[in-house]
Short mmCIF file of C-alpha atoms in Angstrom, two decimals:
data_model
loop_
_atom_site.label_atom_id
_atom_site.label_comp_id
_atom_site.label_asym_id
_atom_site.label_seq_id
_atom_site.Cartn_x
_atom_site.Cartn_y
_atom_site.Cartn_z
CA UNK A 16 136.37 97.37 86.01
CA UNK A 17 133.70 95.95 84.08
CA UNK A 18 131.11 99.19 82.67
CA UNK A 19 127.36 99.14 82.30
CA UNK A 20 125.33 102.08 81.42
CA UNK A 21 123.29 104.16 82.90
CA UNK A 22 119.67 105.29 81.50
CA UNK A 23 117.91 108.35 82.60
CA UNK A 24 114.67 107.93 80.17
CA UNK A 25 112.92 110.73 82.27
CA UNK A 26 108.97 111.56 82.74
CA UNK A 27 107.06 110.04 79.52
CA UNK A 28 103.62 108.50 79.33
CA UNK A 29 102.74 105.11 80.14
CA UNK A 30 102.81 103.54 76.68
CA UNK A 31 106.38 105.03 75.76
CA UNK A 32 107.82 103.32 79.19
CA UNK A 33 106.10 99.97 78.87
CA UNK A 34 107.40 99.84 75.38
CA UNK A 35 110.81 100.93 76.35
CA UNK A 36 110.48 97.87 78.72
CA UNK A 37 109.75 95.42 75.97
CA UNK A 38 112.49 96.60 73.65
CA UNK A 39 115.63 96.67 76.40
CA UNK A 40 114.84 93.53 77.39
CA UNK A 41 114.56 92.09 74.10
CA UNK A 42 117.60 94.04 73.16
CA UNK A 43 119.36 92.41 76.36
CA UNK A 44 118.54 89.06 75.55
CA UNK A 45 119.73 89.31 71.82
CA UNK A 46 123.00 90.67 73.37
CA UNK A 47 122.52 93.70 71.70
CA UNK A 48 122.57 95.87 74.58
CA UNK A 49 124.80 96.16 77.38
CA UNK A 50 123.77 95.63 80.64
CA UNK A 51 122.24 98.39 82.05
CA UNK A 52 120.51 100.53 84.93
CA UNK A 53 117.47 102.69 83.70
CA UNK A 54 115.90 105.79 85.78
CA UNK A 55 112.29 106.05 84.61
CA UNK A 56 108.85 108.43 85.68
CA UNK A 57 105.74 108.07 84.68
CA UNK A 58 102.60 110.79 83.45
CA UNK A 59 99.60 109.75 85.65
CA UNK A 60 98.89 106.22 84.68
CA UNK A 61 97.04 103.02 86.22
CA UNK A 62 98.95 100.06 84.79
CA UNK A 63 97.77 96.42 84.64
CA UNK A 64 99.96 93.38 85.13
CA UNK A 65 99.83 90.83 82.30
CA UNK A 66 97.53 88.80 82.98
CA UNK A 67 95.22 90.93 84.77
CA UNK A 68 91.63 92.43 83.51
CA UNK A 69 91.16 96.52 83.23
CA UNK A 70 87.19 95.78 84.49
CA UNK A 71 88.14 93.49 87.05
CA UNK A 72 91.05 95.51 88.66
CA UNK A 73 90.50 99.39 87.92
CA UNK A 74 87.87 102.19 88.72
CA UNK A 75 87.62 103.10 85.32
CA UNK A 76 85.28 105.73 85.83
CA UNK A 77 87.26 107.67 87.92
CA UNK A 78 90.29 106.96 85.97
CA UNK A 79 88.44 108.56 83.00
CA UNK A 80 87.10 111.73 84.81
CA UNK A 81 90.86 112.63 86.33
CA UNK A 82 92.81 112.10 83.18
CA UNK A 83 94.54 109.00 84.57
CA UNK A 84 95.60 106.61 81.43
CA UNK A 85 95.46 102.79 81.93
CA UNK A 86 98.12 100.63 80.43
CA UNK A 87 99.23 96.92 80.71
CA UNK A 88 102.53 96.10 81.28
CA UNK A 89 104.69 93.25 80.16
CA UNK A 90 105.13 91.56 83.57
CA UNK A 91 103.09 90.12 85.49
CA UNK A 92 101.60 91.02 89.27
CA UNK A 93 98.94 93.59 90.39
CA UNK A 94 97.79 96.61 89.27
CA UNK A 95 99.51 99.85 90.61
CA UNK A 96 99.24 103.81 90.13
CA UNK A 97 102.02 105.56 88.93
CA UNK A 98 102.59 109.05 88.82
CA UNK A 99 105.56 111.76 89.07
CA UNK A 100 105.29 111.66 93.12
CA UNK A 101 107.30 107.91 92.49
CA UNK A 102 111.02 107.38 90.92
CA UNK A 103 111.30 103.48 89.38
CA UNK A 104 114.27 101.98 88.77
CA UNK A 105 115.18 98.87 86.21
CA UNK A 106 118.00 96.90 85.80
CA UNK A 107 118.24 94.62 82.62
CA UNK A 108 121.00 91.95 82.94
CA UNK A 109 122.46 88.50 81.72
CA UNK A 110 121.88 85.35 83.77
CA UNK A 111 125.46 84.70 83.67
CA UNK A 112 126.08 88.16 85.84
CA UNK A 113 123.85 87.15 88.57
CA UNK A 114 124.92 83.34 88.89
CA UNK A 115 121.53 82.21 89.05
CA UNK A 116 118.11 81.71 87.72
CA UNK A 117 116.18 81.56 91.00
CA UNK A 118 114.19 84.52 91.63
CA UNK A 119 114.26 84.24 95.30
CA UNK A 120 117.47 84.76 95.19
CA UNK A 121 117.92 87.46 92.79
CA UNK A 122 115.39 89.64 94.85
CA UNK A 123 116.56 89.09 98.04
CA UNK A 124 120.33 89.88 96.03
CA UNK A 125 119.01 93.50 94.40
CA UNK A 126 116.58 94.70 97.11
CA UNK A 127 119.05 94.26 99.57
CA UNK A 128 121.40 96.66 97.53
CA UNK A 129 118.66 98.65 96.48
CA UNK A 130 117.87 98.92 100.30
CA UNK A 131 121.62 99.94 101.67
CA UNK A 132 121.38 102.77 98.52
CA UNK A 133 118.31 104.19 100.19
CA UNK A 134 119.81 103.87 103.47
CA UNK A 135 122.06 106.26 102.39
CA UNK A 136 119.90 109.12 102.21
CA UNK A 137 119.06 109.15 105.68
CA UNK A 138 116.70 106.58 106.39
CA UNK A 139 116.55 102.60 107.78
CA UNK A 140 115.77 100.44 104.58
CA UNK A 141 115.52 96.51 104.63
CA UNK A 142 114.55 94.11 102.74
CA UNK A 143 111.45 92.10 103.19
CA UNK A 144 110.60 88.81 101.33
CA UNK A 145 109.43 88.22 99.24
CA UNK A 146 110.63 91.58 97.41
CA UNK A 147 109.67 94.45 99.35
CA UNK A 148 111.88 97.64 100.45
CA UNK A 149 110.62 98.84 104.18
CA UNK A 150 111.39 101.66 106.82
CA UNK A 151 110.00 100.30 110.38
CA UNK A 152 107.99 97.89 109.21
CA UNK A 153 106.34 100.13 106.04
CA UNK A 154 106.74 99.59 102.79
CA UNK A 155 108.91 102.32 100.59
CA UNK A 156 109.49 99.65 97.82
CA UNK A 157 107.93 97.85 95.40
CA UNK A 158 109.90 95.47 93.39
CA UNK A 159 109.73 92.32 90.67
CA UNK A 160 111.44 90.56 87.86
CA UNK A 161 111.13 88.70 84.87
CA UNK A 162 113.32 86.55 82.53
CA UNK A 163 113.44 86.84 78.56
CA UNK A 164 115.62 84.12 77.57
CA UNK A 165 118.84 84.48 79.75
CA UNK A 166 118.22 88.20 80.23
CA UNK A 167 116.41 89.48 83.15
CA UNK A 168 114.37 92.73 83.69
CA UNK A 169 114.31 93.35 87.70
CA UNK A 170 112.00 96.39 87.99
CA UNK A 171 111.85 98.76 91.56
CA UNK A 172 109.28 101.64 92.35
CA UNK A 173 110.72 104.13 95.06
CA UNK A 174 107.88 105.95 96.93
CA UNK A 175 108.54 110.14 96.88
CA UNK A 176 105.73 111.91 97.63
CA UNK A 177 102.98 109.21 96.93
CA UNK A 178 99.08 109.68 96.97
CA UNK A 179 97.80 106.71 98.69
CA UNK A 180 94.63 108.20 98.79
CA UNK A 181 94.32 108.49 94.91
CA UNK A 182 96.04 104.76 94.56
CA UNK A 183 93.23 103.19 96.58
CA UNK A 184 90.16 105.56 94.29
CA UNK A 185 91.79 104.23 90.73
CA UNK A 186 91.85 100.37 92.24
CA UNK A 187 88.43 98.87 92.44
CA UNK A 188 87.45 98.52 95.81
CA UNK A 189 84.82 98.03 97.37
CA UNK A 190 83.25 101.63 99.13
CA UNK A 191 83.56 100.44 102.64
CA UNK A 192 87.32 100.28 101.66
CA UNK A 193 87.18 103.93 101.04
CA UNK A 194 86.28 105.71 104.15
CA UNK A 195 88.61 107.90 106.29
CA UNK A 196 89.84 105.42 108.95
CA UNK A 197 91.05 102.59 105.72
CA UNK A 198 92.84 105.11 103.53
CA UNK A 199 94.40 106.53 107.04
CA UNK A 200 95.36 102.96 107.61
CA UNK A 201 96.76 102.58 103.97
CA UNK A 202 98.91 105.82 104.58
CA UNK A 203 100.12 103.92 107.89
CA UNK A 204 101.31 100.73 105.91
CA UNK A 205 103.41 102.39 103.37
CA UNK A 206 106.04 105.24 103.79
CA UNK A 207 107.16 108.60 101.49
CA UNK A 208 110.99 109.69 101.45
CA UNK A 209 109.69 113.14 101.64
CA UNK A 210 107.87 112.57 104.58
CA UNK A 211 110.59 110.21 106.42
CA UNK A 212 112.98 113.42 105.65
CA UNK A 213 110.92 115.97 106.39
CA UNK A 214 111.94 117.52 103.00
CA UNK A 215 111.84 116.41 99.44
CA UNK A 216 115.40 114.90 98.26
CA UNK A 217 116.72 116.18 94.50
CA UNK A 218 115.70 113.45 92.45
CA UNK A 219 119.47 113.09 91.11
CA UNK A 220 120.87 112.42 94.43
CA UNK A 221 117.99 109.51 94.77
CA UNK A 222 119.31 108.22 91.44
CA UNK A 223 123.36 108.32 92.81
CA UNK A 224 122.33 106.57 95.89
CA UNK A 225 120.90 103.46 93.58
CA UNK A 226 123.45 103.81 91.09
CA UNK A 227 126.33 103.79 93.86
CA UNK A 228 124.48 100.67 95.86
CA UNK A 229 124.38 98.80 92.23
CA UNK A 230 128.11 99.75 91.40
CA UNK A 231 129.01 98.19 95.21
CA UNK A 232 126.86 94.83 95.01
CA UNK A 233 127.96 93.68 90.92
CA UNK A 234 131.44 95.66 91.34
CA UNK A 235 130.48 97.81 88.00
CA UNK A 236 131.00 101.36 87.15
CA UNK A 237 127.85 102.90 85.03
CA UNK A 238 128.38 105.14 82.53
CA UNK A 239 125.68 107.08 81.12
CA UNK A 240 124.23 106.77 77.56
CA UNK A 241 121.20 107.16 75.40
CA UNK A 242 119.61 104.89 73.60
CA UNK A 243 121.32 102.44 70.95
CA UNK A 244 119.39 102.12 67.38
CA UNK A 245 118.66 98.79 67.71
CA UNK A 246 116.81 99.01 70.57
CA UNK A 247 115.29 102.33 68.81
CA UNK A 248 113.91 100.33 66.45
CA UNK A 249 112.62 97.39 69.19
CA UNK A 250 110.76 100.50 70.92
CA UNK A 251 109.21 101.74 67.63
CA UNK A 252 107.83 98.60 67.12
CA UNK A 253 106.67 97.74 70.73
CA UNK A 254 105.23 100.91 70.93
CA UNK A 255 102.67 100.56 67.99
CA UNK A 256 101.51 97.25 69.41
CA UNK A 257 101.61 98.97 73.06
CA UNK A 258 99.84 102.33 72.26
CA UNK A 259 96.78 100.46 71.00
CA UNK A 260 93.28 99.33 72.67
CA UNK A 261 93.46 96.17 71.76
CA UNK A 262 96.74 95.66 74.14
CA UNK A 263 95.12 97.44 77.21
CA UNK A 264 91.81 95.04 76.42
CA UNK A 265 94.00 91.93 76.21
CA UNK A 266 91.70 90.35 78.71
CA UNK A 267 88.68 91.24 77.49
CA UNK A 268 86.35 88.55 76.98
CA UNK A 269 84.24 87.17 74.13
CA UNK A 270 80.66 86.61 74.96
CA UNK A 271 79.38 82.97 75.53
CA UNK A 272 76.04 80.87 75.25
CA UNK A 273 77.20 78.81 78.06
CA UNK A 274 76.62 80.18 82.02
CA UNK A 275 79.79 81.46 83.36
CA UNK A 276 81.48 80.18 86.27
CA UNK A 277 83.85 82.41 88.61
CA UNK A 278 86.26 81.89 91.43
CA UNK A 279 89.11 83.29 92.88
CA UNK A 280 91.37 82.41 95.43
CA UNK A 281 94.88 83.57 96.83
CA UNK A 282 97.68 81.47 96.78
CA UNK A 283 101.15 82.22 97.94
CA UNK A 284 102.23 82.47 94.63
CA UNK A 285 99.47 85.20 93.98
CA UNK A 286 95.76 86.25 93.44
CA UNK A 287 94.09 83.70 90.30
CA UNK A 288 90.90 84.11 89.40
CA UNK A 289 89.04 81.43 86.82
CA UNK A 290 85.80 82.29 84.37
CA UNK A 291 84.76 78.97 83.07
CA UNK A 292 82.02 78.42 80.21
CA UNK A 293 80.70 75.56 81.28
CA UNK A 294 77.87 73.28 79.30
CA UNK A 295 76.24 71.38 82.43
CA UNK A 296 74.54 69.02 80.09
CA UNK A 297 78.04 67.54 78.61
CA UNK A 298 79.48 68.00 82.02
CA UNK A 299 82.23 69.38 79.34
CA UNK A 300 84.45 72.90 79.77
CA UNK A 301 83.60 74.71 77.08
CA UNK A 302 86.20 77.49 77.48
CA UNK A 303 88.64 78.98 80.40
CA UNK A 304 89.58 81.86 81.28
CA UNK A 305 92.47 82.98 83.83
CA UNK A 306 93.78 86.42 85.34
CA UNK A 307 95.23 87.63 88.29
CA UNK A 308 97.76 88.92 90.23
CA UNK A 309 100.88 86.74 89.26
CA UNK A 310 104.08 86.38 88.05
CA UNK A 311 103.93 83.97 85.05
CA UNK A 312 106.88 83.47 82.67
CA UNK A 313 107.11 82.48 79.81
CA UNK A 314 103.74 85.50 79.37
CA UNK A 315 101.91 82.98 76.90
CA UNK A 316 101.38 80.11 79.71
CA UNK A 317 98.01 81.18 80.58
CA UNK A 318 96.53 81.38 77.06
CA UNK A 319 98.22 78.43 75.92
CA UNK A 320 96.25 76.64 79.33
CA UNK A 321 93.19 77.92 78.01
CA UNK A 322 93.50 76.83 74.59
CA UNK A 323 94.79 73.42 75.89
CA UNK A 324 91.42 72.84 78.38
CA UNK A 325 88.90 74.19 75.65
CA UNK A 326 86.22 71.69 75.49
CA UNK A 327 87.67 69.70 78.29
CA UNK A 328 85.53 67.04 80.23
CA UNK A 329 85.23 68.49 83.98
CA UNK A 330 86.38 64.54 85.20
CA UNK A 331 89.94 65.14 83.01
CA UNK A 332 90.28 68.80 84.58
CA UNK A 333 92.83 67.77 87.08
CA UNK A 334 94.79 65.31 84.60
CA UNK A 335 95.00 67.80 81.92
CA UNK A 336 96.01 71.15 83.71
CA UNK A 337 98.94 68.20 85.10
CA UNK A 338 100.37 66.89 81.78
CA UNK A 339 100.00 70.72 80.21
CA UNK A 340 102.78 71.79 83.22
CA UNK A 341 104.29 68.76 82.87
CA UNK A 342 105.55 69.33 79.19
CA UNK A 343 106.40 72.69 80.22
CA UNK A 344 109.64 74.94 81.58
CA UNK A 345 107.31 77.92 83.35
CA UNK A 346 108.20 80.18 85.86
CA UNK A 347 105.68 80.67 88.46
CA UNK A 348 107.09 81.46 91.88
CA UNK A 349 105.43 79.30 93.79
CA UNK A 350 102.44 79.41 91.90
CA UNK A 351 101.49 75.05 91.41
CA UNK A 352 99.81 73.07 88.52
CA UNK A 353 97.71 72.10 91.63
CA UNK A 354 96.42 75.95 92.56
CA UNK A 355 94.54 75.85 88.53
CA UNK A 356 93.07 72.68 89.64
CA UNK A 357 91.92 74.11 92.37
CA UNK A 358 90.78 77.60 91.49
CA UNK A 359 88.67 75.95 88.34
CA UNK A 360 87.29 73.37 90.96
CA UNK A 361 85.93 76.13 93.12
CA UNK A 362 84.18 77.59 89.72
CA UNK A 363 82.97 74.20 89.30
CA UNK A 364 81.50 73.19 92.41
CA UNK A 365 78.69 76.70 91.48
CA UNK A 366 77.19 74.50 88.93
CA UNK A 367 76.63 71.62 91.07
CA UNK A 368 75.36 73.95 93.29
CA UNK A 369 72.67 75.18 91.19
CA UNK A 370 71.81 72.05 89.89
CA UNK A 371 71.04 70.50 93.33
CA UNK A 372 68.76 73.78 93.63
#
């Protein structure tokens, strides 16, 4: 029987995981790893997708005043809280063990496993497109992948003995979000092992239950191990890049001396939002820029987009968002070349707005 291992990296702050993320998978794809299921906790953190803005997405106020640390991860989506009350899971694999490229598939394929593990504990898991774990109709599971080459990194988040309460304070929302009747529908729309048990479950037989469904679906048998030092030396790099302001402020933007435009709309390949510098009396985009909840690969696309539209005529827009996807192998879900357009339209149509004033 074929062996992968099995990685119990414990409770560690935010930084240390998101760099262990970075180096396994880059370990992976070099083939320098074996394939491999990781076990992984978190200190309490706030963590950013990609391509997503701390200012935009966060309370950071009340992230500062309860000791909550904000980090971005390497993957796209939206931003989450993580804490101890929450196990997540990770498996890092070669394309040629799955049989395919196509997300869809590979979700449906792993939360449906990941869903008969949890099943096993005493409770009625599915899986929900378009890569959700639920228990009547709430939501246990959290899940998402990325590829690095031909290796993939298909993360989970099992819920324990979660806070939705404190989730929904370190997310910026708006205060009439926040009253008693929203955050006691919140609670309603997701669902805690603990309280589906009516007890709190040893975290090691959570971790068998995964393991075994794993072992089942890829016929494997996981064998635990630490850390090779290759990838010891991929996570002491990552991790002075990762444990730095200037990766949490990714997003941050430079100021301009043109007005700003801003839109955002929801597509069903995610949340985009668009800030466009825009000088009205060249008609001409002066600079772009994108975040959002979304699952982008390879990460660069959306900085090389706003390099390519820099100083871009607004009647070209549409023709040159086209030919940049055009010369371009990007994973986006279902994310289009046409949902840009759109988006930066919508930012757009505020200046002729003003103008006609």
């Amino acid at each position: 029987m074929t062996t992968w291992r099995l990685l119990d990296t414990g409770v560690r702050p935010a930084a240390q995981n998101i760099a262990l993320n970075r180096a396994l998978l880059e370990a992976r794809q070099q083939n320098a790893s074996p394939s491999t299921l990781r076990f992984l906790r978190f200190e309490p953190c706030a963590l950013l997708g990609y391509h997503q803005s701390a200012e935009q997405e966060l309370n950071l106020d009340y992230c500062r005043e309860h000791g909550i640390t904000i980090q971005r991860r390497i993957t796209g989506g939206g931003a989450i809280y993580f804490d101890t009350t929450q196990i997540g899971w990770e498996l890092y694999l070669h394309k040629h063990e799955l049989g395919t490229a196509d997300m869809t598939e590979i979700s449906r394929r792993i939360c449906a496993a990941a869903a008969r593990g949890i099943s096993t504990l005493g409770v009625d898991a599915q899986f929900r497109p378009r890569n959700d774990i639920e228990v009547d109709g709430r939501k246990i599971s959290g899940t998402g992948g990325a590829f690095d080459g031909d290796a993939l990194m298909y993360q989970g988040t099992l819920l324990i003995e979660f806070d939705v309460e404190k989730m929904l304070r370190v997310l910026k929302i708006p205060a009439e979000k926040l009253s008693d009747k929203a955050i006691a529908s919140a609670r309603e729309r997701v669902a805690n092992l603990a309280d589906l048990l009516g007890r709190v479950p040893p975290m090691a037989q959570v971790q068998s239950a995964l393991a075994n469904a794993f072992s089942e679906e890829f016929d494997v048998e996981f064998i635990p191990a630490l850390l090779t030092s290759h990838e010891e030396a991929l996570y002491s790099d990552a991790l002075a890049e990762i444990d730095h302001p200037d990766w949490i402020n990714l997003l941050a933007r430079p100021a301009v001396d043109q007005p700003t435009l801003n839109a955002v709309r929801k597509f069903s390949g995610g949340l985009l939002r668009a800030s466009v510098a825009f000088d009205r009396s060249q008609n001409r985009i002066k600079q772009v820029w994108f975040s959002g909840d979304v699952f982008i690969s390879p990460r660069r696309t959306l900085a090389d987009l706003e390099a390519a539209l820099r100083d871009t005529l607004a009647e070209q827009l549409a023709l040159n968002v086209k030919q940049f996807f055009a010369g371009r192998a990007v994973d986006m879900l279902t994310l289009t070349a046409d949902d840009f357009v759109s988006v930066l339209h919508e930012a757009l149509t505020q200046a002729n707005s003003e103008a006609a004033a």
